[in-house]
Amino acid sequence: MRFREKKRIDYGAEDEKDNPPEFVGLRDRIAHFTWPWFAATMSTGALAVVLGNTPNTFTGLQAIGKVVFVVDIVLFLLFNALMITRFILIPRKLLASLHHPVEGLFHGTYWVSVALILNCAYIYGNADTGPWFPKALEVCFWIYCSIAFIIGVFQYSMFFRLERLNVTDAVPAWIFPIYPLLVVGTLAGTILPAQPKGPSWNIFIGGVLLQGVAWVVSFLMYAIYMQRLMTGHLPSPATRPGMYVSVGPAGYTAAGLISLANQAPTFIGANYWTDSPSRDGDIVRIFGIMSGLFVILFAYWFFFITTVAVLAGVRKMSFSLNWWAFIFPNAGLTLATIQAGKVLNSEALNGIASALTIILVIMWFVTAFFCVRAVYRGEIMWPGKDEDRTMERIGRGWKSNRNNSEARRVIVRDDFS
């Protein structure tokens, strides 16, 4: 394992300026621990949520889900420690990483990881806690929603002011700044059963509003991404797993809408909005379920489009952190299928959901293996090989002297495509 620094590197030397060094120290490796690593905790948390909701269960499945949840928490704490260490070593990289044209897009994965931890906390901890737990979840829900909305405004504002991304390089990762809001609907639907009448209504409305803005922003990004696919070229084989990110917005939106709608009759009164003989909650339930079903097949369409693209380039694929997109967006598709099977009482959909769950488990182990292998071999978390490699002359580590804007665009294009 190339881990220890065997020789001192002259970062100003002409022969080192364009190529990553052969050997580096631990400090230099930590200096290149980037936001996309939280895609791993996103995927692990999403898998734990799916295991806790899958329709066809067996003895011990809940225990397996709890183990996955614990692994997710351990990874999240470890990644937090590494990220804090990175910014202590190079403080200027904190702000730079938030609007960097590649790394900055993945900052949203951190907050999605938080939302999935809250989901799992209810799924695996609600039955073993006291009356304080629903109130704690309510408070955490609103804190999370506030932060996620601020992130969605703040990051896009920085990209609009400080960066210039090419439409020909458009990728689903452009959705990531709004991704933390895309999981609000599923989070609200998860914690609603434990909430009293007043807070449940507020959470329901908040979930619908925030899911709505996230879906509309994502839909705008879909249009740009489709333009790239129609007029440009597919991403490079190594980054094609990232195309699965396009599955997530439709999947999580469908899952959130159906979950929220299915619970509407329990806290929406008979004549809350209308004087109709029908209960208003039942009207909302029907409308919400139909809206979710309207979207869900769109997620499957992107799933199959991406699968064909990945299979076409599988022989040329090398590992990148984009591989974690095999799991977390497709977990949203699986959750939507689970919710659809529940409201339609469909054994066929339940079977599809179980099959997708098994595939997610297999892909998690495959991706985790190649991720650990890549770290061991110095293919990631290595100067000049990560998403932050265009942060010229910021602090410690390998840096390119090619600081003209054209060279920067070339490197960014290579990361995206």
GROMACS .gro file of C-alpha atoms in nm:
model
  417
    1MET     CA    1   0.000   0.000   0.000
    2ARG     CA    2   0.149   0.334  -0.106
    3PHE     CA    3   0.084   0.528   0.210
    4ARG     CA    4   0.403   0.653   0.371
    5GLU     CA    5   0.605   0.934   0.219
    6LYS     CA    6   0.927   0.776   0.094
    7LYS     CA    7   1.075   1.094  -0.044
    8ARG     CA    8   1.017   1.466  -0.006
    9ILE     CA    9   0.822   1.603  -0.298
   10ASP     CA   10   0.920   1.933  -0.454
   11TYR     CA   11   0.579   2.064  -0.552
   12GLY     CA   12   0.734   2.344  -0.751
   13ALA     CA   13   0.944   2.116  -0.966
   14GLU     CA   14   0.866   2.119  -1.337
   15ASP     CA   15   0.830   1.741  -1.361
   16GLU     CA   16   0.582   1.727  -1.072
   17LYS     CA   17   0.345   2.005  -1.170
   18ASP     CA   18   0.118   1.804  -1.400
   19ASN     CA   19   0.137   1.454  -1.256
   20PRO     CA   20   0.031   1.316  -0.916
   21PRO     CA   21   0.326   1.214  -0.694
   22GLU     CA   22   0.413   0.848  -0.656
   23PHE     CA   23   0.433   0.852  -0.276
   24VAL     CA   24   0.268   1.084  -0.022
   25GLY     CA   25   0.214   1.102   0.352
   26LEU     CA   26  -0.098   1.059   0.562
   27ARG     CA   27  -0.153   1.436   0.589
   28ASP     CA   28  -0.160   1.471   0.211
   29ARG     CA   29  -0.411   1.190   0.177
   30ILE     CA   30  -0.645   1.340   0.436
   31ALA     CA   31  -0.609   1.676   0.260
   32HIS     CA   32  -0.787   1.515  -0.036
   33PHE     CA   33  -1.081   1.366   0.153
   34THR     CA   34  -1.366   1.531  -0.036
   35TRP     CA   35  -1.744   1.576  -0.003
   36PRO     CA   36  -1.828   1.293  -0.248
   37TRP     CA   37  -1.721   1.047   0.021
   38PHE     CA   38  -2.053   1.114   0.193
   39ALA     CA   39  -2.220   0.937  -0.098
   40ALA     CA   40  -2.105   0.623   0.087
   41THR     CA   41  -2.299   0.719   0.402
   42MET     CA   42  -2.593   0.822   0.184
   43SER     CA   43  -2.593   0.478   0.026
   44THR     CA   44  -2.552   0.293   0.356
   45GLY     CA   45  -2.830   0.492   0.522
   46ALA     CA   46  -3.057   0.448   0.220
   47LEU     CA   47  -2.997   0.072   0.228
   48ALA     CA   48  -3.088   0.062   0.598
   49VAL     CA   49  -3.413   0.252   0.524
   50VAL     CA   50  -3.502   0.010   0.244
   51LEU     CA   51  -3.432  -0.294   0.466
   52GLY     CA   52  -3.660  -0.146   0.731
   53ASN     CA   53  -3.947  -0.101   0.483
   54THR     CA   54  -3.916  -0.394   0.242
   55PRO     CA   55  -4.248  -0.583   0.221
   56ASN     CA   56  -4.128  -0.945   0.216
   57THR     CA   57  -3.946  -0.993   0.544
   58PHE     CA   58  -3.789  -1.282   0.731
   59THR     CA   59  -3.665  -1.346   1.083
   60GLY     CA   60  -3.353  -1.144   1.146
   61LEU     CA   61  -3.407  -0.884   0.873
   62GLN     CA   62  -3.466  -0.609   1.127
   63ALA     CA   63  -3.145  -0.708   1.304
   64ILE     CA   64  -2.958  -0.688   0.972
   65GLY     CA   65  -3.108  -0.346   0.912
   66LYS     CA   66  -2.992  -0.230   1.255
   67VAL     CA   67  -2.640  -0.349   1.181
   68VAL     CA   68  -2.639  -0.154   0.855
   69PHE     CA   69  -2.767   0.151   1.045
   70VAL     CA   70  -2.486   0.121   1.301
   71VAL     CA   71  -2.231   0.088   1.020
   72ASP     CA   72  -2.378   0.404   0.865
   73ILE     CA   73  -2.340   0.599   1.192
   74VAL     CA   74  -1.980   0.479   1.237
   75LEU     CA   75  -1.890   0.578   0.881
   76PHE     CA   76  -2.063   0.913   0.919
   77LEU     CA   77  -1.869   0.995   1.237
   78LEU     CA   78  -1.542   0.878   1.080
   79PHE     CA   79  -1.598   1.086   0.767
   80ASN     CA   80  -1.683   1.389   0.980
   81ALA     CA   81  -1.355   1.350   1.167
   82LEU     CA   82  -1.159   1.321   0.841
   83MET     CA   83  -1.335   1.621   0.686
   84ILE     CA   84  -1.275   1.836   0.995
   85THR     CA   85  -0.909   1.732   0.992
   86ARG     CA   86  -0.885   1.829   0.625
   87PHE     CA   87  -1.021   2.177   0.690
   88ILE     CA   88  -0.796   2.221   0.994
   89LEU     CA   89  -0.497   2.136   0.775
   90ILE     CA   90  -0.616   2.363   0.492
   91PRO     CA   91  -0.877   2.612   0.622
   92ARG     CA   92  -0.914   2.788   0.286
   93LYS     CA   93  -1.046   2.469   0.129
   94LEU     CA   94  -1.367   2.492   0.334
   95LEU     CA   95  -1.524   2.776   0.138
   96ALA     CA   96  -1.353   2.673  -0.186
   97SER     CA   97  -1.501   2.323  -0.161
   98LEU     CA   98  -1.857   2.460  -0.140
   99HIS     CA   99  -1.852   2.627  -0.482
  100HIS     CA  100  -1.594   2.411  -0.656
  101PRO     CA  101  -1.745   2.306  -0.993
  102VAL     CA  102  -1.701   1.937  -0.914
  103GLU     CA  103  -1.656   1.881  -0.541
  104GLY     CA  104  -1.900   2.153  -0.441
  105LEU     CA  105  -2.189   1.977  -0.612
  106PHE     CA  106  -2.154   1.686  -0.369
  107HIS     CA  107  -2.189   1.890  -0.049
  108GLY     CA  108  -2.556   1.796  -0.048
  109THR     CA  109  -2.465   1.432   0.011
  110TYR     CA  110  -2.366   1.527   0.366
  111TRP     CA  111  -2.713   1.656   0.452
  112VAL     CA  112  -2.894   1.372   0.276
  113SER     CA  113  -2.690   1.139   0.500
  114VAL     CA  114  -2.828   1.327   0.802
  115ALA     CA  115  -3.187   1.287   0.677
  116LEU     CA  116  -3.141   0.913   0.626
  117ILE     CA  117  -2.999   0.877   0.977
  118LEU     CA  118  -3.315   1.044   1.111
  119ASN     CA  119  -3.524   0.804   0.903
  120CYS     CA  120  -3.338   0.506   1.046
  121ALA     CA  121  -3.360   0.645   1.399
  122TYR     CA  122  -3.739   0.623   1.377
  123ILE     CA  123  -3.752   0.289   1.194
  124TYR     CA  124  -3.516   0.110   1.431
  125GLY     CA  125  -3.547   0.314   1.751
  126ASN     CA  126  -3.904   0.436   1.792
  127ALA     CA  127  -4.033   0.115   1.951
  128ASP     CA  128  -3.756   0.117   2.213
  129THR     CA  129  -3.779   0.479   2.324
  130GLY     CA  130  -4.008   0.693   2.536
  131PRO     CA  131  -4.260   0.972   2.463
  132TRP     CA  132  -3.973   1.221   2.427
  133PHE     CA  133  -3.861   1.063   2.100
  134PRO     CA  134  -4.142   1.191   1.869
  135LYS     CA  135  -4.086   1.545   1.998
  136ALA     CA  136  -3.712   1.512   1.939
  137LEU     CA  137  -3.778   1.393   1.584
  138GLU     CA  138  -4.016   1.685   1.525
  139VAL     CA  139  -3.749   1.934   1.634
  140CYS     CA  140  -3.481   1.759   1.426
  141PHE     CA  141  -3.714   1.755   1.126
  142TRP     CA  142  -3.764   2.131   1.127
  143ILE     CA  143  -3.396   2.200   1.192
  144TYR     CA  144  -3.305   1.975   0.902
  145CYS     CA  145  -3.563   2.139   0.672
  146SER     CA  146  -3.429   2.485   0.755
  147ILE     CA  147  -3.069   2.385   0.688
  148ALA     CA  148  -3.158   2.198   0.368
  149PHE     CA  149  -3.350   2.497   0.229
  150ILE     CA  150  -3.063   2.734   0.314
  151ILE     CA  151  -2.815   2.498   0.148
  152GLY     CA  152  -3.031   2.484  -0.164
  153VAL     CA  153  -3.038   2.864  -0.189
  154PHE     CA  154  -2.681   2.931  -0.076
  155GLN     CA  155  -2.503   2.678  -0.297
  156TYR     CA  156  -2.689   2.754  -0.617
  157SER     CA  157  -2.633   3.125  -0.551
  158MET     CA  158  -2.259   3.064  -0.523
  159PHE     CA  159  -2.253   2.859  -0.843
  160PHE     CA  160  -2.447   3.130  -1.026
  161ARG     CA  161  -2.203   3.400  -0.911
  162LEU     CA  162  -1.866   3.225  -0.898
  163GLU     CA  163  -1.866   2.939  -1.150
  164ARG     CA  164  -1.946   2.887  -1.515
  165LEU     CA  165  -2.049   2.533  -1.603
  166ASN     CA  166  -2.096   2.422  -1.962
  167VAL     CA  167  -2.432   2.283  -2.071
  168THR     CA  168  -2.244   2.027  -2.281
  169ASP     CA  169  -2.102   1.886  -1.955
  170ALA     CA  170  -2.436   1.873  -1.770
  171VAL     CA  171  -2.465   1.577  -1.533
  172PRO     CA  172  -2.728   1.466  -1.281
  173ALA     CA  173  -2.491   1.580  -1.004
  174TRP     CA  174  -2.607   1.935  -1.077
  175ILE     CA  175  -2.916   1.833  -0.878
  176PHE     CA  176  -2.719   1.764  -0.560
  177PRO     CA  177  -2.749   2.110  -0.397
  178ILE     CA  178  -3.129   2.058  -0.387
  179TYR     CA  179  -3.105   1.685  -0.305
  180PRO     CA  180  -3.136   1.737   0.073
  181LEU     CA  181  -3.490   1.866   0.012
  182LEU     CA  182  -3.575   1.574  -0.215
  183VAL     CA  183  -3.576   1.338   0.084
  184VAL     CA  184  -3.793   1.560   0.306
  185GLY     CA  185  -4.111   1.390   0.184
  186THR     CA  186  -3.992   1.043   0.276
  187LEU     CA  187  -3.860   1.170   0.610
  188ALA     CA  188  -4.195   1.336   0.688
  189GLY     CA  189  -4.386   1.024   0.587
  190THR     CA  190  -4.163   0.810   0.808
  191ILE     CA  191  -4.201   1.009   1.130
  192LEU     CA  192  -4.570   1.107   1.090
  193PRO     CA  193  -4.721   0.799   1.262
  194ALA     CA  194  -4.562   0.893   1.595
  195GLN     CA  195  -4.664   1.260   1.585
  196PRO     CA  196  -4.969   1.408   1.763
  197LYS     CA  197  -5.239   1.581   1.557
  198GLY     CA  198  -5.105   1.938   1.555
  199PRO     CA  199  -4.739   1.865   1.471
  200SER     CA  200  -4.839   1.594   1.221
  201TRP     CA  201  -5.039   1.846   1.017
  202ASN     CA  202  -4.747   2.092   1.015
  203ILE     CA  203  -4.501   1.819   0.914
  204PHE     CA  204  -4.738   1.703   0.640
  205ILE     CA  205  -4.767   2.052   0.488
  206GLY     CA  206  -4.393   2.115   0.527
  207GLY     CA  207  -4.313   1.786   0.360
  208VAL     CA  208  -4.537   1.862   0.062
  209LEU     CA  209  -4.407   2.218   0.017
  210LEU     CA  210  -4.037   2.131   0.037
  211GLN     CA  211  -4.074   1.817  -0.173
  212GLY     CA  212  -4.247   2.033  -0.432
  213VAL     CA  213  -3.971   2.292  -0.464
  214ALA     CA  214  -3.707   2.018  -0.478
  215TRP     CA  215  -3.895   1.833  -0.753
  216VAL     CA  216  -3.944   2.147  -0.965
  217VAL     CA  217  -3.575   2.247  -0.940
  218SER     CA  218  -3.475   1.888  -1.023
  219PHE     CA  219  -3.709   1.887  -1.321
  220LEU     CA  220  -3.538   2.200  -1.455
  221MET     CA  221  -3.204   2.020  -1.424
  222TYR     CA  222  -3.353   1.718  -1.603
  223ALA     CA  223  -3.416   1.941  -1.905
  224ILE     CA  224  -3.053   2.058  -1.917
  225TYR     CA  225  -2.927   1.702  -1.870
  226MET     CA  226  -3.148   1.572  -2.151
  227GLN     CA  227  -3.016   1.847  -2.377
  228ARG     CA  228  -2.662   1.729  -2.308
  229LEU     CA  229  -2.751   1.365  -2.381
  230MET     CA  230  -2.925   1.457  -2.707
  231THR     CA  231  -2.662   1.698  -2.839
  232GLY     CA  232  -2.341   1.581  -2.674
  233HIS     CA  233  -2.203   1.250  -2.560
  234LEU     CA  234  -2.239   1.008  -2.273
  235PRO     CA  235  -2.020   1.056  -1.965
  236SER     CA  236  -1.695   0.859  -1.958
  237PRO     CA  237  -1.736   0.494  -1.848
  238ALA     CA  238  -1.581   0.560  -1.506
  239THR     CA  239  -1.840   0.827  -1.424
  240ARG     CA  240  -2.146   0.665  -1.585
  241PRO     CA  241  -2.270   0.518  -1.256
  242GLY     CA  242  -2.331   0.882  -1.160
  243MET     CA  243  -2.606   0.886  -1.423
  244TYR     CA  244  -2.818   0.690  -1.171
  245VAL     CA  245  -2.846   1.014  -0.972
  246SER     CA  246  -3.118   1.107  -1.222
  247VAL     CA  247  -3.330   0.820  -1.084
  248GLY     CA  248  -3.339   0.968  -0.734
  249PRO     CA  249  -3.553   1.285  -0.773
  250ALA     CA  250  -3.846   1.102  -0.931
  251GLY     CA  251  -3.804   0.799  -0.702
  252TYR     CA  252  -3.788   0.990  -0.374
  253THR     CA  253  -4.064   1.228  -0.484
  254ALA     CA  254  -4.297   0.938  -0.569
  255ALA     CA  255  -4.212   0.763  -0.241
  256GLY     CA  256  -4.270   1.080  -0.039
  257LEU     CA  257  -4.599   1.172  -0.206
  258ILE     CA  258  -4.750   0.826  -0.174
  259SER     CA  259  -4.634   0.788   0.187
  260LEU     CA  260  -4.772   1.128   0.291
  261ALA     CA  261  -5.096   1.084   0.099
  262ASN     CA  262  -5.162   0.740   0.245
  263GLN     CA  263  -5.160   0.888   0.596
  264ALA     CA  264  -5.362   1.202   0.515
  265PRO     CA  265  -5.702   1.067   0.635
  266THR     CA  266  -5.567   1.017   0.988
  267PHE     CA  267  -5.516   1.388   1.055
  268ILE     CA  268  -5.722   1.575   0.794
  269GLY     CA  269  -6.081   1.615   0.908
  270ALA     CA  270  -6.399   1.539   0.716
  271ASN     CA  271  -6.465   1.900   0.605
  272TYR     CA  272  -6.130   2.070   0.644
  273TRP     CA  273  -6.141   2.242   0.302
  274THR     CA  274  -6.478   2.153   0.150
  275ASP     CA  275  -6.836   2.077   0.249
  276SER     CA  276  -6.831   1.762   0.038
  277PRO     CA  277  -6.987   1.443   0.177
  278SER     CA  278  -6.651   1.278   0.118
  279ARG     CA  279  -6.381   1.314   0.380
  280ASP     CA  280  -6.121   1.570   0.273
  281GLY     CA  281  -5.847   1.339   0.393
  282ASP     CA  282  -5.964   1.070   0.151
  283ILE     CA  283  -5.961   1.320  -0.136
  284VAL     CA  284  -5.605   1.420  -0.050
  285ARG     CA  285  -5.508   1.054  -0.025
  286ILE     CA  286  -5.640   0.971  -0.373
  287PHE     CA  287  -5.485   1.280  -0.531
  288GLY     CA  288  -5.147   1.222  -0.363
  289ILE     CA  289  -5.131   0.854  -0.456
  290MET     CA  290  -5.217   0.932  -0.820
  291SER     CA  291  -4.948   1.202  -0.827
  292GLY     CA  292  -4.690   0.958  -0.693
  293LEU     CA  293  -4.788   0.691  -0.944
  294PHE     CA  294  -4.771   0.953  -1.220
  295VAL     CA  295  -4.401   1.012  -1.140
  296ILE     CA  296  -4.278   0.665  -1.050
  297LEU     CA  297  -4.247   0.525  -1.402
  298PHE     CA  298  -4.033   0.828  -1.495
  299ALA     CA  299  -3.780   0.704  -1.239
  300TYR     CA  300  -3.785   0.356  -1.395
  301TRP     CA  301  -3.731   0.511  -1.739
  302PHE     CA  302  -3.412   0.682  -1.623
  303PHE     CA  303  -3.308   0.364  -1.441
  304PHE     CA  304  -3.317   0.161  -1.763
  305ILE     CA  305  -3.156   0.437  -1.973
  306THR     CA  306  -2.866   0.454  -1.726
  307THR     CA  307  -2.835   0.077  -1.699
  308VAL     CA  308  -2.794   0.047  -2.077
  309ALA     CA  309  -2.528   0.321  -2.073
  310VAL     CA  310  -2.337   0.156  -1.786
  311LEU     CA  311  -2.344  -0.187  -1.949
  312ALA     CA  312  -2.221  -0.036  -2.277
  313GLY     CA  313  -1.908   0.095  -2.106
  314VAL     CA  314  -1.860  -0.161  -1.829
  315ARG     CA  315  -1.536  -0.300  -1.978
  316LYS     CA  316  -1.373   0.044  -1.964
  317MET     CA  317  -1.490   0.131  -1.615
  318SER     CA  318  -1.251   0.216  -1.335
  319PHE     CA  319  -1.355   0.297  -0.979
  320SER     CA  320  -1.459   0.646  -0.877
  321LEU     CA  321  -1.678   0.767  -0.591
  322ASN     CA  322  -1.956   0.798  -0.850
  323TRP     CA  323  -2.002   0.422  -0.806
  324TRP     CA  324  -2.199   0.486  -0.485
  325ALA     CA  325  -2.476   0.610  -0.716
  326PHE     CA  326  -2.546   0.243  -0.783
  327ILE     CA  327  -2.720   0.245  -0.442
  328PHE     CA  328  -2.867   0.568  -0.306
  329PRO     CA  329  -3.075   0.690  -0.605
  330ASN     CA  330  -3.203   0.340  -0.673
  331ALA     CA  331  -3.297   0.312  -0.306
  332GLY     CA  332  -3.543   0.596  -0.375
  333LEU     CA  333  -3.683   0.395  -0.666
  334THR     CA  334  -3.714   0.092  -0.438
  335LEU     CA  335  -3.893   0.293  -0.167
  336ALA     CA  336  -4.135   0.429  -0.427
  337THR     CA  337  -4.206   0.074  -0.544
  338ILE     CA  338  -4.262  -0.038  -0.183
  339GLN     CA  339  -4.509   0.246  -0.124
  340ALA     CA  340  -4.689   0.176  -0.452
  341GLY     CA  341  -4.717  -0.194  -0.366
  342LYS     CA  342  -4.861  -0.104  -0.026
  343VAL     CA  343  -5.137   0.127  -0.151
  344LEU     CA  344  -5.225  -0.091  -0.451
  345ASN     CA  345  -5.205  -0.418  -0.254
  346SER     CA  346  -4.994  -0.558  -0.537
  347GLU     CA  347  -4.794  -0.874  -0.478
  348ALA     CA  348  -4.618  -0.816  -0.811
  349LEU     CA  349  -4.489  -0.476  -0.699
  350ASN     CA  350  -4.389  -0.623  -0.363
  351GLY     CA  351  -4.189  -0.885  -0.549
  352ILE     CA  352  -4.018  -0.622  -0.762
  353ALA     CA  353  -3.937  -0.423  -0.447
  354SER     CA  354  -3.781  -0.730  -0.285
  355ALA     CA  355  -3.575  -0.801  -0.599
  356LEU     CA  356  -3.452  -0.441  -0.605
  357THR     CA  357  -3.362  -0.468  -0.235
  358ILE     CA  358  -3.148  -0.776  -0.302
  359ILE     CA  359  -2.974  -0.597  -0.590
  360LEU     CA  360  -2.904  -0.297  -0.365
  361VAL     CA  361  -2.745  -0.522  -0.102
  362ILE     CA  362  -2.524  -0.690  -0.364
  363MET     CA  363  -2.420  -0.357  -0.518
  364TRP     CA  364  -2.337  -0.215  -0.176
  365PHE     CA  365  -2.088  -0.493  -0.112
  366VAL     CA  366  -1.944  -0.466  -0.465
  367THR     CA  367  -1.902  -0.089  -0.438
  368ALA     CA  368  -1.760  -0.107  -0.085
  369PHE     CA  369  -1.502  -0.365  -0.198
  370PHE     CA  370  -1.383  -0.156  -0.493
  371CYS     CA  371  -1.385   0.159  -0.279
  372VAL     CA  372  -1.156   0.006  -0.015
  373ARG     CA  373  -0.940  -0.139  -0.293
  374ALA     CA  374  -0.910   0.202  -0.459
  375VAL     CA  375  -0.803   0.366  -0.131
  376TYR     CA  376  -0.544   0.091  -0.072
  377ARG     CA  377  -0.401   0.131  -0.422
  378GLY     CA  378  -0.392   0.510  -0.408
  379GLU     CA  379  -0.651   0.556  -0.683
  380ILE     CA  380  -0.861   0.791  -0.468
  381MET     CA  381  -0.783   1.009  -0.166
  382TRP     CA  382  -0.458   1.088  -0.341
  383PRO     CA  383  -0.313   1.421  -0.455
  384GLY     CA  384  -0.414   1.499  -0.810
  385LYS     CA  385  -0.671   1.218  -0.837
  386ASP     CA  386  -0.973   1.356  -0.650
  387GLU     CA  387  -1.251   1.603  -0.720
  388ASP     CA  388  -1.056   1.891  -0.563
  389ARG     CA  389  -0.758   1.873  -0.795
  390THR     CA  390  -0.840   2.204  -0.963
  391MET     CA  391  -0.804   2.401  -0.638
  392GLU     CA  392  -0.480   2.557  -0.756
  393ARG     CA  393  -0.235   2.664  -0.491
  394ILE     CA  394  -0.464   2.619  -0.194
  395GLY     CA  395  -0.263   2.505   0.105
  396ARG     CA  396  -0.093   2.171   0.138
  397GLY     CA  397  -0.063   1.892  -0.116
  398TRP     CA  398  -0.004   1.842  -0.487
  399LYS     CA  399  -0.121   2.135  -0.696
  400SER     CA  400  -0.114   2.215  -1.062
  401ASN     CA  401   0.064   2.528  -1.181
  402ARG     CA  402  -0.168   2.543  -1.480
  403ASN     CA  403  -0.393   2.812  -1.335
  404ASN     CA  404  -0.530   2.957  -1.654
  405SER     CA  405  -0.904   2.928  -1.705
  406GLU     CA  406  -0.878   2.700  -2.009
  407ALA     CA  407  -0.681   2.436  -1.817
  408ARG     CA  408  -0.936   2.456  -1.537
  409ARG     CA  409  -1.222   2.394  -1.780
  410VAL     CA  410  -1.041   2.095  -1.928
  411ILE     CA  411  -0.997   1.932  -1.586
  412VAL     CA  412  -1.356   2.002  -1.486
  413ARG     CA  413  -1.483   1.855  -1.814
  414ASP     CA  414  -1.275   1.544  -1.746
  415ASP     CA  415  -1.437   1.505  -1.403
  416PHE     CA  416  -1.790   1.544  -1.539
  417SER     CA  417  -1.765   1.344  -1.859
   0.00000   0.00000   0.00000
